[in-house]
Amino acid sequence: MLKTILVLAAGLLTGAATAQETVSLDEGSRIARIGGCHDCHTPGFGEANGDLDPSVALIGSPVGYQGPWGTTYAANLRLVAGDMSEDDWVEYMATIQSRPPMPWFNLHYMTESESRSLYQYIVSLGDQGEPAPEYVPPGETATTPFLVFVPQMPQ
Ligand code: HEC
């Protein structure tokens, strides 16, 4: 009995370790979802209640986010990943810093296998499309639609 339990426990532990280290496109697709990357980097994703249109997955957003940092646009990740090797991407995820509302600090917690899976998913997405609009510094006029991220006081 005890032996059976030990064998089962060992099996579970090995299983868990293997699952965590899996590098695959499917795993990358899952990480893009749970990491929230589509929320900002895939146009129309939130509006479609998470029903992903693969033709625009992670292609960047034409709608800006405006705040004290200026106006930023969620980048076209197909172009960003397409321009670097898988090893460079792993390094990039571990060290990236960018402007709001990009939650860059969370990316530093990705494991190497997770970064590799995400890279493989992104480069599998096909046609790289156009870059997102350029960053606009504070005080300069944005020429696209944008959302304003400024806390409002109750009237
Ligand atoms: C809340 C919205 C939001 C979420 C969620 C988000 N991003 Fe971003 N991301 C942005 C914005 C906006 C920028 C542009 C920031 C800037 O201009 O500095 C950006 C920039 C980036 C960049 C830099 C691109 C470059 O030009 O080098 C990378 C890489 C990136 N995001 C990856 C991710 C990944 C991977 C995820 C999911 C784990 C993610 N982002 C989730 C909004 C978001």
mmCIF file of C-alpha atoms and ligand atoms in Angstrom:
data_model
loop_
_atom_site.group_PDB
_atom_site.id
_atom_site.type_symbol
_atom_site.label_atom_id
_atom_site.label_comp_id
_atom_site.label_asym_id
_atom_site.label_seq_id
_atom_site.Cartn_x
_atom_site.Cartn_y
_atom_site.Cartn_z
ATOM 1 C CA MET A 1 0.000 0.000 0.000
ATOM 2 C CA LEU A 2 2.690 2.457 1.090
ATOM 3 C CA LYS A 3 4.744 1.407 -1.898
ATOM 4 C CA THR A 4 1.807 2.134 -4.246
ATOM 5 C CA ILE A 5 1.354 5.578 -2.738
ATOM 6 C CA LEU A 6 5.054 6.350 -3.106
ATOM 7 C CA VAL A 7 5.069 5.210 -6.730
ATOM 8 C CA LEU A 8 1.974 7.335 -7.450
ATOM 9 C CA ALA A 9 3.483 10.379 -5.731
ATOM 10 C CA ALA A 10 6.740 9.995 -7.667
ATOM 11 C CA GLY A 11 4.732 9.736 -10.903
ATOM 12 C CA LEU A 12 2.810 12.911 -10.099
ATOM 13 C CA LEU A 13 5.988 14.829 -9.292
ATOM 14 C CA THR A 14 7.716 13.739 -12.491
ATOM 15 C CA GLY A 15 4.554 14.544 -14.456
ATOM 16 C CA ALA A 16 4.406 18.038 -13.007
ATOM 17 C CA ALA A 17 8.078 18.690 -13.759
ATOM 18 C CA THR A 18 7.670 17.503 -17.349
ATOM 19 C CA ALA A 19 4.573 19.634 -17.959
ATOM 20 C CA GLN A 20 6.372 22.759 -16.751
ATOM 21 C CA GLU A 21 9.344 22.227 -19.041
ATOM 22 C CA THR A 22 7.366 21.513 -22.193
ATOM 23 C CA VAL A 23 8.271 23.867 -25.008
ATOM 24 C CA SER A 24 5.583 23.888 -27.666
ATOM 25 C CA LEU A 25 3.473 26.073 -29.853
ATOM 26 C CA ASP A 26 0.303 25.046 -27.985
ATOM 27 C CA GLU A 27 1.912 25.988 -24.712
ATOM 28 C CA GLY A 28 2.864 29.362 -26.238
ATOM 29 C CA SER A 29 -0.700 29.943 -27.341
ATOM 30 C CA ARG A 30 -1.868 29.199 -23.786
ATOM 31 C CA ILE A 31 0.722 31.579 -22.295
ATOM 32 C CA ALA A 32 -0.350 34.388 -24.654
ATOM 33 C CA ARG A 33 -3.871 33.926 -23.267
ATOM 34 C CA ILE A 34 -3.140 33.623 -19.570
ATOM 35 C CA GLY A 35 -0.435 36.308 -19.826
ATOM 36 C CA GLY A 36 -3.088 38.674 -21.191
ATOM 37 C CA CYS A 37 -1.000 39.526 -24.276
ATOM 38 C CA HIS A 38 -4.003 39.411 -26.642
ATOM 39 C CA ASP A 39 -5.943 41.807 -24.404
ATOM 40 C CA CYS A 40 -3.840 44.682 -25.701
ATOM 41 C CA HIS A 41 -1.796 43.338 -28.617
ATOM 42 C CA THR A 42 -4.680 41.734 -30.597
ATOM 43 C CA PRO A 43 -7.201 44.230 -31.988
ATOM 44 C CA GLY A 44 -10.839 43.410 -31.196
ATOM 45 C CA PHE A 45 -9.960 40.538 -28.810
ATOM 46 C CA GLY A 46 -11.746 41.944 -25.746
ATOM 47 C CA GLU A 47 -14.706 43.136 -27.802
ATOM 48 C CA ALA A 48 -15.089 39.553 -29.138
ATOM 49 C CA ASN A 49 -15.056 38.163 -25.577
ATOM 50 C CA GLY A 50 -11.770 36.384 -26.215
ATOM 51 C CA ASP A 51 -12.866 34.704 -29.450
ATOM 52 C CA LEU A 52 -9.458 34.942 -31.167
ATOM 53 C CA ASP A 53 -9.252 35.935 -34.838
ATOM 54 C CA PRO A 54 -5.959 34.200 -35.829
ATOM 55 C CA SER A 55 -5.445 36.608 -38.760
ATOM 56 C CA VAL A 56 -4.835 39.509 -36.346
ATOM 57 C CA ALA A 57 -3.415 37.656 -33.327
ATOM 58 C CA LEU A 58 -0.719 39.832 -31.653
ATOM 59 C CA ILE A 59 -0.492 42.117 -34.703
ATOM 60 C CA GLY A 60 -0.547 45.285 -32.572
ATOM 61 C CA SER A 61 -3.180 47.886 -31.851
ATOM 62 C CA PRO A 62 -4.023 51.021 -33.857
ATOM 63 C CA VAL A 63 -5.677 52.532 -30.760
ATOM 64 C CA GLY A 64 -3.308 54.349 -28.398
ATOM 65 C CA TYR A 65 -3.125 54.632 -24.605
ATOM 66 C CA GLN A 66 -2.604 58.209 -23.492
ATOM 67 C CA GLY A 67 -1.387 59.319 -20.073
ATOM 68 C CA PRO A 68 1.463 61.280 -18.492
ATOM 69 C CA TRP A 69 3.862 59.025 -20.472
ATOM 70 C CA GLY A 70 2.520 60.257 -23.842
ATOM 71 C CA THR A 71 0.624 57.960 -26.207
ATOM 72 C CA THR A 72 1.740 54.337 -26.553
ATOM 73 C CA TYR A 73 0.548 51.576 -28.864
ATOM 74 C CA ALA A 74 0.637 47.843 -28.142
ATOM 75 C CA ALA A 75 3.382 46.691 -30.510
ATOM 76 C CA ASN A 76 3.089 44.252 -33.387
ATOM 77 C CA LEU A 77 4.669 41.252 -31.642
ATOM 78 C CA ARG A 78 4.946 39.304 -34.920
ATOM 79 C CA LEU A 79 7.421 41.900 -36.180
ATOM 80 C CA VAL A 80 9.226 42.186 -32.843
ATOM 81 C CA ALA A 81 9.728 38.401 -32.471
ATOM 82 C CA GLY A 82 10.364 37.969 -36.215
ATOM 83 C CA ASP A 83 13.340 40.325 -35.928
ATOM 84 C CA MET A 84 15.116 38.283 -33.260
ATOM 85 C CA SER A 85 16.341 34.771 -32.577
ATOM 86 C CA GLU A 86 14.628 32.579 -29.982
ATOM 87 C CA ASP A 87 17.586 33.058 -27.603
ATOM 88 C CA ASP A 88 17.400 36.852 -28.002
ATOM 89 C CA TRP A 89 13.663 36.730 -27.229
ATOM 90 C CA VAL A 90 14.303 34.754 -24.008
ATOM 91 C CA GLU A 91 16.817 37.412 -22.956
ATOM 92 C CA TYR A 92 14.384 40.185 -23.962
ATOM 93 C CA MET A 93 11.502 38.736 -21.892
ATOM 94 C CA ALA A 94 13.802 38.517 -18.852
ATOM 95 C CA THR A 95 14.999 42.131 -19.073
ATOM 96 C CA ILE A 96 12.337 44.138 -20.976
ATOM 97 C CA GLN A 97 11.308 47.570 -19.715
ATOM 98 C CA SER A 98 8.783 49.723 -21.534
ATOM 99 C CA ARG A 99 6.106 52.348 -21.004
ATOM 100 C CA PRO A 100 2.596 52.030 -19.529
ATOM 101 C CA PRO A 101 0.247 50.332 -19.711
ATOM 102 C CA MET A 102 2.552 47.485 -20.843
ATOM 103 C CA PRO A 103 3.019 45.255 -17.762
ATOM 104 C CA TRP A 104 6.680 44.613 -18.635
ATOM 105 C CA PHE A 105 7.638 43.787 -15.018
ATOM 106 C CA ASN A 106 5.436 40.658 -15.141
ATOM 107 C CA LEU A 107 7.333 39.279 -18.127
ATOM 108 C CA HIS A 108 10.451 38.930 -15.962
ATOM 109 C CA TYR A 109 8.697 36.042 -14.165
ATOM 110 C CA MET A 110 8.356 33.894 -17.286
ATOM 111 C CA THR A 111 10.432 30.727 -17.202
ATOM 112 C CA GLU A 112 12.810 30.091 -20.074
ATOM 113 C CA SER A 113 10.536 27.326 -21.418
ATOM 114 C CA GLU A 114 7.550 29.664 -21.283
ATOM 115 C CA SER A 115 9.443 32.356 -23.208
ATOM 116 C CA ARG A 116 10.545 29.802 -25.820
ATOM 117 C CA SER A 117 6.987 28.502 -26.237
ATOM 118 C CA LEU A 118 5.623 32.034 -26.570
ATOM 119 C CA TYR A 119 8.247 32.853 -29.213
ATOM 120 C CA GLN A 120 7.402 29.721 -31.202
ATOM 121 C CA TYR A 121 3.712 30.572 -31.069
ATOM 122 C CA ILE A 122 4.260 34.176 -32.197
ATOM 123 C CA VAL A 123 6.517 33.302 -35.139
ATOM 124 C CA SER A 124 3.987 30.661 -36.255
ATOM 125 C CA LEU A 125 1.303 33.322 -36.694
ATOM 126 C CA GLY A 126 2.248 34.060 -40.285
ATOM 127 C CA ASP A 127 2.012 37.331 -42.207
ATOM 128 C CA GLN A 128 3.853 39.898 -40.104
ATOM 129 C CA GLY A 129 1.671 42.882 -41.044
ATOM 130 C CA GLU A 130 2.443 46.540 -40.386
ATOM 131 C CA PRO A 131 4.085 48.094 -37.313
ATOM 132 C CA ALA A 132 1.748 49.675 -34.733
ATOM 133 C CA PRO A 133 1.722 53.503 -34.842
ATOM 134 C CA GLU A 134 4.807 55.258 -33.435
ATOM 135 C CA TYR A 135 4.979 56.333 -29.796
ATOM 136 C CA VAL A 136 3.941 59.983 -29.298
ATOM 137 C CA PRO A 137 5.759 61.890 -26.495
ATOM 138 C CA PRO A 138 3.791 63.864 -23.855
ATOM 139 C CA GLY A 139 2.409 67.175 -25.155
ATOM 140 C CA GLU A 140 2.521 66.091 -28.805
ATOM 141 C CA THR A 141 -0.656 65.372 -30.758
ATOM 142 C CA ALA A 142 -1.651 61.783 -31.497
ATOM 143 C CA THR A 143 -3.196 61.278 -34.939
ATOM 144 C CA THR A 144 -5.043 58.014 -34.169
ATOM 145 C CA PRO A 145 -7.903 57.188 -31.790
ATOM 146 C CA PHE A 146 -6.639 56.767 -28.227
ATOM 147 C CA LEU A 147 -7.895 55.907 -24.741
ATOM 148 C CA VAL A 148 -7.113 58.382 -21.968
ATOM 149 C CA PHE A 149 -5.656 56.848 -18.800
ATOM 150 C CA VAL A 150 -6.009 59.661 -16.303
ATOM 151 C CA PRO A 151 -7.649 59.166 -12.879
ATOM 152 C CA GLN A 152 -10.755 61.356 -12.528
ATOM 153 C CA MET A 153 -11.999 62.821 -9.227
ATOM 154 C CA PRO A 154 -15.696 62.305 -8.427
ATOM 155 C CA GLN A 155 -17.638 65.508 -9.157
HETATM 156 C C1 HEC B 1 -2.450 46.494 -20.774
HETATM 157 C C2 HEC B 1 -2.019 46.314 -22.142
HETATM 158 C C3 HEC B 1 -0.902 45.356 -22.454
HETATM 159 C C4 HEC B 1 -0.781 44.024 -22.068
HETATM 160 C C5 HEC B 1 -1.703 43.215 -21.190
HETATM 161 C C6 HEC B 1 0.430 43.536 -22.695
HETATM 162 N N1 HEC B 1 1.023 44.532 -23.407
HETATM 163 FE FE1 HEC B 1 2.828 44.440 -24.343
HETATM 164 N N2 HEC B 1 2.710 46.427 -24.787
HETATM 165 C C7 HEC B 1 1.647 47.247 -24.527
HETATM 166 C C8 HEC B 1 1.955 48.594 -24.963
HETATM 167 C C9 HEC B 1 1.023 49.796 -24.884
HETATM 168 C C10 HEC B 1 3.263 48.552 -25.490
HETATM 169 C C11 HEC B 1 4.075 49.730 -26.043
HETATM 170 C C12 HEC B 1 4.859 50.331 -24.875
HETATM 171 C C13 HEC B 1 5.793 51.437 -25.292
HETATM 172 O O1 HEC B 1 5.554 52.114 -26.300
HETATM 173 O O2 HEC B 1 6.802 51.639 -24.591
HETATM 174 C C14 HEC B 1 3.709 47.175 -25.358
HETATM 175 C C15 HEC B 1 4.966 46.732 -25.743
HETATM 176 C C16 HEC B 1 5.373 45.419 -25.687
HETATM 177 C C17 HEC B 1 6.658 44.941 -26.123
HETATM 178 C C18 HEC B 1 7.789 45.819 -26.658
HETATM 179 C C19 HEC B 1 7.736 45.813 -28.133
HETATM 180 C C20 HEC B 1 8.914 46.473 -28.793
HETATM 181 O O3 HEC B 1 8.677 47.422 -29.548
HETATM 182 O O4 HEC B 1 10.055 46.019 -28.576
HETATM 183 C C21 HEC B 1 6.673 43.584 -25.970
HETATM 184 C C22 HEC B 1 7.788 42.607 -26.321
HETATM 185 C C23 HEC B 1 5.400 43.218 -25.399
HETATM 186 N N3 HEC B 1 4.639 44.353 -25.228
HETATM 187 C C24 HEC B 1 5.043 41.916 -25.102
HETATM 188 C C25 HEC B 1 3.889 41.588 -24.379
HETATM 189 C C26 HEC B 1 3.593 40.235 -23.955
HETATM 190 C C27 HEC B 1 4.453 39.018 -24.266
HETATM 191 C C28 HEC B 1 2.431 40.306 -23.244
HETATM 192 C C29 HEC B 1 1.711 39.195 -22.534
HETATM 193 C C30 HEC B 1 2.487 38.387 -21.616
HETATM 194 C C31 HEC B 1 2.016 41.719 -23.226
HETATM 195 N N4 HEC B 1 2.920 42.443 -23.947
HETATM 196 C C32 HEC B 1 0.894 42.219 -22.584
HETATM 197 C C33 HEC B 1 0.473 46.875 -23.925
HETATM 198 C C34 HEC B 1 0.243 45.652 -23.309
#
